[in-house]
CSV table of C-alpha atoms and ligand atoms in Angstrom, one decimal:
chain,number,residue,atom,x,y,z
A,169,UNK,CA,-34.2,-4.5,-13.8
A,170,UNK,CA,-35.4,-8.6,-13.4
A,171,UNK,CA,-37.0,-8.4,-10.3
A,172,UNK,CA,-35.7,-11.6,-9.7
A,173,UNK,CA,-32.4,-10.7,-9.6
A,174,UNK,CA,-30.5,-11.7,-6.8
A,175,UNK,CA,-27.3,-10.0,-4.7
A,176,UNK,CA,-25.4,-11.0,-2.1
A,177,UNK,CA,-22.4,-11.2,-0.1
A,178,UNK,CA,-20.0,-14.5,0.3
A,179,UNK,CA,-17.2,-14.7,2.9
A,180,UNK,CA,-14.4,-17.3,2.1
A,181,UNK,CA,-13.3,-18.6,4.8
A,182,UNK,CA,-10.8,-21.0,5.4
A,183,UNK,CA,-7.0,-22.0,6.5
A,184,UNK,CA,-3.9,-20.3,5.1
A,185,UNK,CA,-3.4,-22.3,1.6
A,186,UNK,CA,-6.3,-23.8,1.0
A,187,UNK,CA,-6.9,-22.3,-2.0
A,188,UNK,CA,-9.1,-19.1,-1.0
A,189,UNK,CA,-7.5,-16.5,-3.5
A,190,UNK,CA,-7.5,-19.5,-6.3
A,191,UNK,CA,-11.1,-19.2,-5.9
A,192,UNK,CA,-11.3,-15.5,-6.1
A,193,UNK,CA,-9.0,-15.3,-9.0
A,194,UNK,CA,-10.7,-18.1,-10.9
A,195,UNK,CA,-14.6,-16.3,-10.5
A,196,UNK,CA,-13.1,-12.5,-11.3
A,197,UNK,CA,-10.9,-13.8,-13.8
A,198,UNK,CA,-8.3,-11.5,-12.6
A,199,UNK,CA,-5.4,-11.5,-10.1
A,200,UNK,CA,-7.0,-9.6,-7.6
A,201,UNK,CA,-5.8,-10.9,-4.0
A,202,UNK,CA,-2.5,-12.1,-3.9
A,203,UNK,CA,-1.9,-15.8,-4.4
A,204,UNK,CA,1.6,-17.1,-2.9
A,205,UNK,CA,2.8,-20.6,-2.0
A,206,UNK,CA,3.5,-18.5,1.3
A,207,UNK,CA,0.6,-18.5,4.2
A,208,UNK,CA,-1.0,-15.3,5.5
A,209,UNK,CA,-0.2,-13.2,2.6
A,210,UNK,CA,-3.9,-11.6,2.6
A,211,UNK,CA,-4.4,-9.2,5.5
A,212,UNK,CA,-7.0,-7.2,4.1
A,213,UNK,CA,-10.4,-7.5,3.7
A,214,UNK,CA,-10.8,-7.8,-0.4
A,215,UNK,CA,-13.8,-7.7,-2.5
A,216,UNK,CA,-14.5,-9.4,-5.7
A,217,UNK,CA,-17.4,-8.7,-7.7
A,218,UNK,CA,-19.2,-11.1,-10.2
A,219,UNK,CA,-22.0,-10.2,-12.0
A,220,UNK,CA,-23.9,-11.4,-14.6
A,221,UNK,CA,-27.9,-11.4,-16.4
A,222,UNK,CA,-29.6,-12.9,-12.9
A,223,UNK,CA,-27.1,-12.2,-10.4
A,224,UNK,CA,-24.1,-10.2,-8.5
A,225,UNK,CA,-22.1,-11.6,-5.6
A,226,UNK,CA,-19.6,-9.8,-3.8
A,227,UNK,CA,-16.8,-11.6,-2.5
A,228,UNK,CA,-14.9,-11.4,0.9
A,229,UNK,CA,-11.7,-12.6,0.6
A,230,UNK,CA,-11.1,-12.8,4.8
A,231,UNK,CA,-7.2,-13.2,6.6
A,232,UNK,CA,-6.5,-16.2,8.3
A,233,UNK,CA,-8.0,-17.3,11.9
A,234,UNK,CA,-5.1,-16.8,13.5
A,235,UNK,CA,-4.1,-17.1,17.7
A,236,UNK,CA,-3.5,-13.9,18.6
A,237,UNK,CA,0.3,-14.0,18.9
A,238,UNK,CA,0.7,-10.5,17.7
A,239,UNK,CA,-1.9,-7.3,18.0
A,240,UNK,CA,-2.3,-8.3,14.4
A,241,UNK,CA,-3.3,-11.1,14.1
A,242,UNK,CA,-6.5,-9.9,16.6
A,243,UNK,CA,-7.5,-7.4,14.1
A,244,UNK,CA,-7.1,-10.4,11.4
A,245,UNK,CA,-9.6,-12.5,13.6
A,246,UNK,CA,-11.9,-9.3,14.1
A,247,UNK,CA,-11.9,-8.8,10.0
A,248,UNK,CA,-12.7,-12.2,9.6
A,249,UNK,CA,-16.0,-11.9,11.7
A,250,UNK,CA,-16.9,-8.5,9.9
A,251,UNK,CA,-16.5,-10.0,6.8
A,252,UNK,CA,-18.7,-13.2,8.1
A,253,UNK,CA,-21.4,-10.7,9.8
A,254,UNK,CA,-22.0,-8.8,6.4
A,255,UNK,CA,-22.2,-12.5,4.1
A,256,UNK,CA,-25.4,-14.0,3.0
A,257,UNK,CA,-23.4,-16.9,2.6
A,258,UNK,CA,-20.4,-18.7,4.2
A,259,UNK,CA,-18.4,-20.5,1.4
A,260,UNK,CA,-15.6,-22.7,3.7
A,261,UNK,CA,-13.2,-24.2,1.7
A,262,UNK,CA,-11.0,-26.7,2.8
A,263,UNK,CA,-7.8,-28.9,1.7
A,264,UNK,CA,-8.7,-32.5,0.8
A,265,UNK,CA,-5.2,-34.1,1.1
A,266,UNK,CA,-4.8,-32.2,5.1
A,267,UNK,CA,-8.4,-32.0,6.2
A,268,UNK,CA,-9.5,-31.8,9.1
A,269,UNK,CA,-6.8,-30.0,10.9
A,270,UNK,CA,-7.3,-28.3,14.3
A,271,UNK,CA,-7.4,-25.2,12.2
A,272,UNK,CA,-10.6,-26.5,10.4
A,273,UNK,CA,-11.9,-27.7,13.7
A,274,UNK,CA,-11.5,-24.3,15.2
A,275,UNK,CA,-13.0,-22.5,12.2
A,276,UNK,CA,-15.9,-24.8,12.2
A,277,UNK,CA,-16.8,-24.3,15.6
A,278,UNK,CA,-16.3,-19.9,14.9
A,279,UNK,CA,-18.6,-20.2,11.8
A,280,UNK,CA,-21.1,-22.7,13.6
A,281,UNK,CA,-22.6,-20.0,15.8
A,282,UNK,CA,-23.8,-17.6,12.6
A,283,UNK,CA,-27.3,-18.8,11.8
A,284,UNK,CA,-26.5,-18.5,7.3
A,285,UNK,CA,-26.0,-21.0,4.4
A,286,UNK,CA,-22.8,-22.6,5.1
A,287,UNK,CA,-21.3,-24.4,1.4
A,288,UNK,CA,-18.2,-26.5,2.1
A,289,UNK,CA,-15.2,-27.2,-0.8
A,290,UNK,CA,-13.6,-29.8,-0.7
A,291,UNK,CA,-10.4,-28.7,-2.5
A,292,UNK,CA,-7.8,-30.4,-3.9
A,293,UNK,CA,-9.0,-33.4,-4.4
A,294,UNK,CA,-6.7,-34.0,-7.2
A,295,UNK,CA,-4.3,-34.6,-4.6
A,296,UNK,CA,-6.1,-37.5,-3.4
A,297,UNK,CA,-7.7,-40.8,-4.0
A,298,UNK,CA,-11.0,-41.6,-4.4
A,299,UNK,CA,-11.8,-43.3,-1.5
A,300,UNK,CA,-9.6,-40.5,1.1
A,301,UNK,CA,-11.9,-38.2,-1.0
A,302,UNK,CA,-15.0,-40.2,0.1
A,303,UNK,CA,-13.8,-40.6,3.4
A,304,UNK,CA,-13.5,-36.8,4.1
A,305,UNK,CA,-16.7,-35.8,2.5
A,306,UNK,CA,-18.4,-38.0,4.4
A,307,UNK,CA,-16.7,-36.5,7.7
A,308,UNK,CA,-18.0,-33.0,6.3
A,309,UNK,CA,-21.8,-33.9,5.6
A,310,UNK,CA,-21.5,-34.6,9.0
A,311,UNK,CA,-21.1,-30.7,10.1
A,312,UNK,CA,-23.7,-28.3,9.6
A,313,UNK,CA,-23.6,-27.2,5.4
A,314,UNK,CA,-26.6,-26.9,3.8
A,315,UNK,CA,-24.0,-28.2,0.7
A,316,UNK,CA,-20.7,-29.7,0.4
A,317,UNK,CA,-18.8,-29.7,-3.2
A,318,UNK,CA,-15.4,-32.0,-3.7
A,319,UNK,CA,-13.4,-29.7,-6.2
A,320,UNK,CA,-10.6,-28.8,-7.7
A,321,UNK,CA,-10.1,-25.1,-8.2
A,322,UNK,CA,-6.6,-25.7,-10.0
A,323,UNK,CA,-7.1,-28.7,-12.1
A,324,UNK,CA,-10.6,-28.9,-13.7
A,325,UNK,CA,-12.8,-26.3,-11.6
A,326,UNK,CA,-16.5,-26.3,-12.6
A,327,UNK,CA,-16.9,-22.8,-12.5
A,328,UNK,CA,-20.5,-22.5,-13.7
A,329,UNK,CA,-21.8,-25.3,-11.3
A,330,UNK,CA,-20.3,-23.2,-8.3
A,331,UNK,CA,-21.8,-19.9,-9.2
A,332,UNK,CA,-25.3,-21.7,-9.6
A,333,UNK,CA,-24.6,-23.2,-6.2
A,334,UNK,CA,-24.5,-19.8,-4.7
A,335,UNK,CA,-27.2,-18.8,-6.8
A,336,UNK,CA,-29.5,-20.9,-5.3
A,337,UNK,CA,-28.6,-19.5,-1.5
A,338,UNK,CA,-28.6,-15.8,-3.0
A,339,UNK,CA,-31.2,-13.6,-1.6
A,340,UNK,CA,-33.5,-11.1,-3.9
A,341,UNK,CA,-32.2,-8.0,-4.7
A,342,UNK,CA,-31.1,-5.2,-6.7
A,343,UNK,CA,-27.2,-5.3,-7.8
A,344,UNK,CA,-25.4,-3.3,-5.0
A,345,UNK,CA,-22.3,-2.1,-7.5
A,346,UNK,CA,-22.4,-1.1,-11.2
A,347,UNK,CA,-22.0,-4.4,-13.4
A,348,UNK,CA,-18.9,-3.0,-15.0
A,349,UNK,CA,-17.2,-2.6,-11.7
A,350,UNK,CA,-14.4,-5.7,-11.5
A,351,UNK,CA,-13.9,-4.5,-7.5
A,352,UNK,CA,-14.0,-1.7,-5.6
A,353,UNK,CA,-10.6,-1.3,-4.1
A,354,UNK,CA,-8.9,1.7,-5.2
A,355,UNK,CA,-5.5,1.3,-7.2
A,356,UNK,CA,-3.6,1.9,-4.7
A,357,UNK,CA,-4.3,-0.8,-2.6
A,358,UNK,CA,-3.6,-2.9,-5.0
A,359,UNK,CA,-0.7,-1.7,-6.0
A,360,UNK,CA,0.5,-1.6,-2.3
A,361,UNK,CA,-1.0,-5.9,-2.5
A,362,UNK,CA,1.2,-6.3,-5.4
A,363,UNK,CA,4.6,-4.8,-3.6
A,364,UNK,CA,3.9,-6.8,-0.6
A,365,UNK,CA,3.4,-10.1,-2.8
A,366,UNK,CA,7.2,-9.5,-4.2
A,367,UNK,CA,8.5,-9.2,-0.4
A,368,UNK,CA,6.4,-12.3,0.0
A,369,UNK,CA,8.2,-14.0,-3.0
A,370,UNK,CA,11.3,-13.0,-2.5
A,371,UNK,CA,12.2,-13.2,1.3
A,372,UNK,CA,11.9,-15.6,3.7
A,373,UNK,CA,11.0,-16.2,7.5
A,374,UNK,CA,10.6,-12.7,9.4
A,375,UNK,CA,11.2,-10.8,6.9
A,376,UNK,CA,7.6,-10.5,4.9
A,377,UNK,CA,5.9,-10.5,7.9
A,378,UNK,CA,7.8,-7.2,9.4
A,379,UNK,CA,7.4,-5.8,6.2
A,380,UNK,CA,4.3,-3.2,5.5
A,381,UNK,CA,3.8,-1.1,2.4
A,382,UNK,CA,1.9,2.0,2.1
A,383,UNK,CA,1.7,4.2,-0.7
A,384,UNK,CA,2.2,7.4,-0.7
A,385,UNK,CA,0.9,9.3,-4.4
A,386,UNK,CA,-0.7,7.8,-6.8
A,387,UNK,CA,-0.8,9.7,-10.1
A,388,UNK,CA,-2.9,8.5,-12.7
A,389,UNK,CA,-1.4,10.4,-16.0
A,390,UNK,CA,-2.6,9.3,-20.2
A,391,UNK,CA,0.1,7.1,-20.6
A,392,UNK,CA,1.9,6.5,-17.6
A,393,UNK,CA,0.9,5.7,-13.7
A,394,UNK,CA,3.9,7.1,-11.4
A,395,UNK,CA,3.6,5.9,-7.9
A,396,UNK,CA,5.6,6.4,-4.5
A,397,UNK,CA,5.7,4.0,-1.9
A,398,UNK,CA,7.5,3.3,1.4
A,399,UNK,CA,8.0,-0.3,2.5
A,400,UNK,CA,8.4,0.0,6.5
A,401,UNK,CA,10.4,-2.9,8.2
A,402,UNK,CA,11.1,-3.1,11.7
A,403,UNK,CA,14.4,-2.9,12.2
A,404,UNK,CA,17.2,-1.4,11.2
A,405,UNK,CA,19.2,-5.0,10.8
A,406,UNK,CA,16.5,-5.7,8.0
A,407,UNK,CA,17.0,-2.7,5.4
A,408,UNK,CA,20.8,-3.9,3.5
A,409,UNK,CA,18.5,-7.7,3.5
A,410,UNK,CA,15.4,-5.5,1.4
A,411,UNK,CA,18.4,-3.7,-0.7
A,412,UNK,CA,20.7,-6.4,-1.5
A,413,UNK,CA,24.1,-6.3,-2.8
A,414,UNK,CA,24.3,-3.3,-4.9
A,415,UNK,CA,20.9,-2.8,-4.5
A,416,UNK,CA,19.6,-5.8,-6.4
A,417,UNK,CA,16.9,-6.9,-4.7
A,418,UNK,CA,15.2,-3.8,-4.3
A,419,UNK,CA,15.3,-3.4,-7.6
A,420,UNK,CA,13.6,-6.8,-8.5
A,421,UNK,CA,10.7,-5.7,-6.0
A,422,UNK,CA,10.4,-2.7,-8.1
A,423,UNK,CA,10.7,-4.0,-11.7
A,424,UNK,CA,8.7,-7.6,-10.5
A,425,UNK,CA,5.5,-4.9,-9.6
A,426,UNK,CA,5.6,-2.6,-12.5
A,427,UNK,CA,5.3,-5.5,-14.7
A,428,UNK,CA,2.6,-6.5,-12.3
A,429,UNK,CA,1.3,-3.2,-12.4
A,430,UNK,CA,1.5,-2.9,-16.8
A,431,UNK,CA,-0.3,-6.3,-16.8
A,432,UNK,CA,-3.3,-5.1,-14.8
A,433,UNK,CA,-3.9,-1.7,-16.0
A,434,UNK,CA,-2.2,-1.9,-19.4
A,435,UNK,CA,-0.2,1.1,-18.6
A,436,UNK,CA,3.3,2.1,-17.8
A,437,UNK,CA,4.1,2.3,-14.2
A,438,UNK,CA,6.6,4.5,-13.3
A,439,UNK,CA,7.6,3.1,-9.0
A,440,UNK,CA,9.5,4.8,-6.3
A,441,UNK,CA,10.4,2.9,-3.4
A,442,UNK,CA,11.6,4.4,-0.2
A,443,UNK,CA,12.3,1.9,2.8
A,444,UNK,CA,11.7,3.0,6.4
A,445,UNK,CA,11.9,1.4,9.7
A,446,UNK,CA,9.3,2.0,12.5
A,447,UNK,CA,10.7,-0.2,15.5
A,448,UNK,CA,8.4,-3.1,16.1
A,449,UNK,CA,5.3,-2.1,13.9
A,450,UNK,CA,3.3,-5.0,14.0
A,451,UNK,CA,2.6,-4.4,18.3
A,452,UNK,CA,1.8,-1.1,18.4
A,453,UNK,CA,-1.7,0.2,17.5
A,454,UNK,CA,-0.9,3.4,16.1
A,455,UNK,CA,1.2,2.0,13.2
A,456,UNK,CA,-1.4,-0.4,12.8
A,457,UNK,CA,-4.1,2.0,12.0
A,458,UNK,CA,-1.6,4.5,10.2
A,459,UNK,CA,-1.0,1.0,7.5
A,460,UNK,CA,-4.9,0.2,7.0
A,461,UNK,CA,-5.4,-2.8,9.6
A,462,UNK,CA,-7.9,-1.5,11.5
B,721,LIG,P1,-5.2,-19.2,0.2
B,721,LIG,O1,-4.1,-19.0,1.2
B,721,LIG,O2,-6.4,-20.0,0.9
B,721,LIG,O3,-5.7,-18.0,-0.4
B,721,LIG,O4,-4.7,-20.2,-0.9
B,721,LIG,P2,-4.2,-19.9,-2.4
B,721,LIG,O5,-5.3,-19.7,-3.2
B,721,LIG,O6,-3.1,-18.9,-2.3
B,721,LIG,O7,-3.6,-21.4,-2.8
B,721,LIG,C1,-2.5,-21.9,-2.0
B,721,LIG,C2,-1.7,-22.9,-2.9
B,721,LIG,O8,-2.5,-24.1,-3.2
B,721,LIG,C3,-1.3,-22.3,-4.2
B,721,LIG,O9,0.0,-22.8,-4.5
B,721,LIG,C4,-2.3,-22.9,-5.2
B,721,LIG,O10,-1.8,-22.9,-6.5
B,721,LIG,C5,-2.6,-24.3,-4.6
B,721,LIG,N1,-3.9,-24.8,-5.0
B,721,LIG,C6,-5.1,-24.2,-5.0
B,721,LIG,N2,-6.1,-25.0,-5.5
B,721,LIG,C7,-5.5,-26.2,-5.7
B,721,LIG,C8,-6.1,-27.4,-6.2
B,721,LIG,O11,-7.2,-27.6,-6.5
B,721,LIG,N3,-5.1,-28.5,-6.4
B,721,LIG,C9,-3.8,-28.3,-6.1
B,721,LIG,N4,-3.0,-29.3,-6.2
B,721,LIG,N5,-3.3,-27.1,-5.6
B,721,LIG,C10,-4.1,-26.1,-5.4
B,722,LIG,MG1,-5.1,-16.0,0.0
């Protein structure tokens, strides 16, 4: 092994639809978070891992900074430190055509107190002119990043010049994961990600955020993956709105993600869907933990 190869953590932090999971997405060259018009679709901690000759960096994917309306969204903000804690590097990304919201402002003050590299994105700046472009780099040189970029992750993004950004903030050291591994979430997760983006898709105001998915088995067979999972809602009022008439849009959740699921793995999937209601999931702890938030 080089022994100048470097490894290293990144969080990516930034507001709800900035373009956080485009980034991800764009560097794996996968869809591994889920990427939805729809804020606060990514509760969960996800890694991406890119790795090539010189280097590896593992990506945190962190949830939105969020004021702590529910029990939730205090175990999002407490994620979103972890993730911070165990980074080499804080990549902030921001949106050039809204920036600087009070959501930036707040986020700027919470990453101001770690002592690491801070790089800024500007994104979106196909959205804007020139000199609004100018205007808000200028207001971000004036925080503390030891680099700010004006990009466009959608349009024209220069991948290569980012990762030799983050090269050059990238300490020494070994690889941490095998080169060939893409991430280290287990299938399931994902698969439980790619339900919940469907309910994310496909329903609108309460409903995705009372919805949780868990998955129950997981069977990996030759030529087929058969899975079971229960999507839990809240109330009882919410279950014929998840089923639809005649069951239709149950069934779109569950043909919509085992497409999802053939694209990724290249493999039938065979899904099961059960829905249950646990009355008012999202305030109490227990349920919390039992779904994988803390
Ligand atoms: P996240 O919530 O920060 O993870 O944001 P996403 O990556 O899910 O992106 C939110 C939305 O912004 C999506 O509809 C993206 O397609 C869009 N988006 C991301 N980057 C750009 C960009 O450079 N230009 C434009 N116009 N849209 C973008
Ligand atoms: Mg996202």
């Amino acid at each position: 092994m080089d022994k100048n190869f470097k490894a290293g953590f990144v969080s990516i932090v930034g507001k709800p639809n900035v373009g956080k999971s485009t980034l991800m997405n764009l560097v794996m060259g996968e869809k591994l978070s889920i990427i939805s018009p729809k804020p606060q679709t990514t509760r969960h901690q996800i890694k991406g891992i890119y790795t090539d000759e010189n280097k590896q960096i593992i990506f945190l994917d962190t949830p939105g900074f969020l004021k702590a309306r529910y029990e939730l969204h205090n175990r999002m903000l407490e994620y979103l430190q972890n993730a911070i804690k165990d980074s080499d590097i804080i990549l902030f990304i921001t949106d050039a055509h809204k920036f600087p919201t009070d959501y930036d402002e707040q986020l700027l003050q919470f990453i101001a107190k770690f002592k690491k590299p801070k790089i800024a994105l500007l994104n979106k700046i196909d959205l804007v002119e020139k000199t609004v472009q100018d205007d808000k780099l200028n207001l971000l040189q004036g925080k503390e990043f030891d680099y700010v970029l004006p990009v466009s992750l959608q349009q024209n993004p220069d991948l290569a010049g980012l990762l030799n950004l983050l090269d050059r903030y990238l300490p020494i050291n070994p690889p941490f994961y095998s080169p060939d591994e893409v991430s280290d979430l287990p299938m399931r997760f994902f698969v439980q990600e790619i339900i919940r983006e469907q309910i994310f898709l496909n329903f609108r105001d309460e409903i995705p955020y009372a919805t949780s998915v868990s998955v129950e088995t997981y069977h990996d067979l030759p030529n087929k993956v058969e899975i079971a999972a229960n999507i839990w809602l809240e109330r009882d009022s919410q279950k014929p709105i998840i089923i639809g008439k005649n069951g239709e849009n149950i069934r779109k959740i569950r043909e919509n993600s085992e497409r999802e699921v053939y694209r990724i793995l290249q493999k039938r999937a065979k899904l099961e869907l059960w829905i249950k209601i646990k009355p008012n999931w999202r305030k109490k702890k227990n349920a919390l933990k039992e779904f994988g938030y803390l």
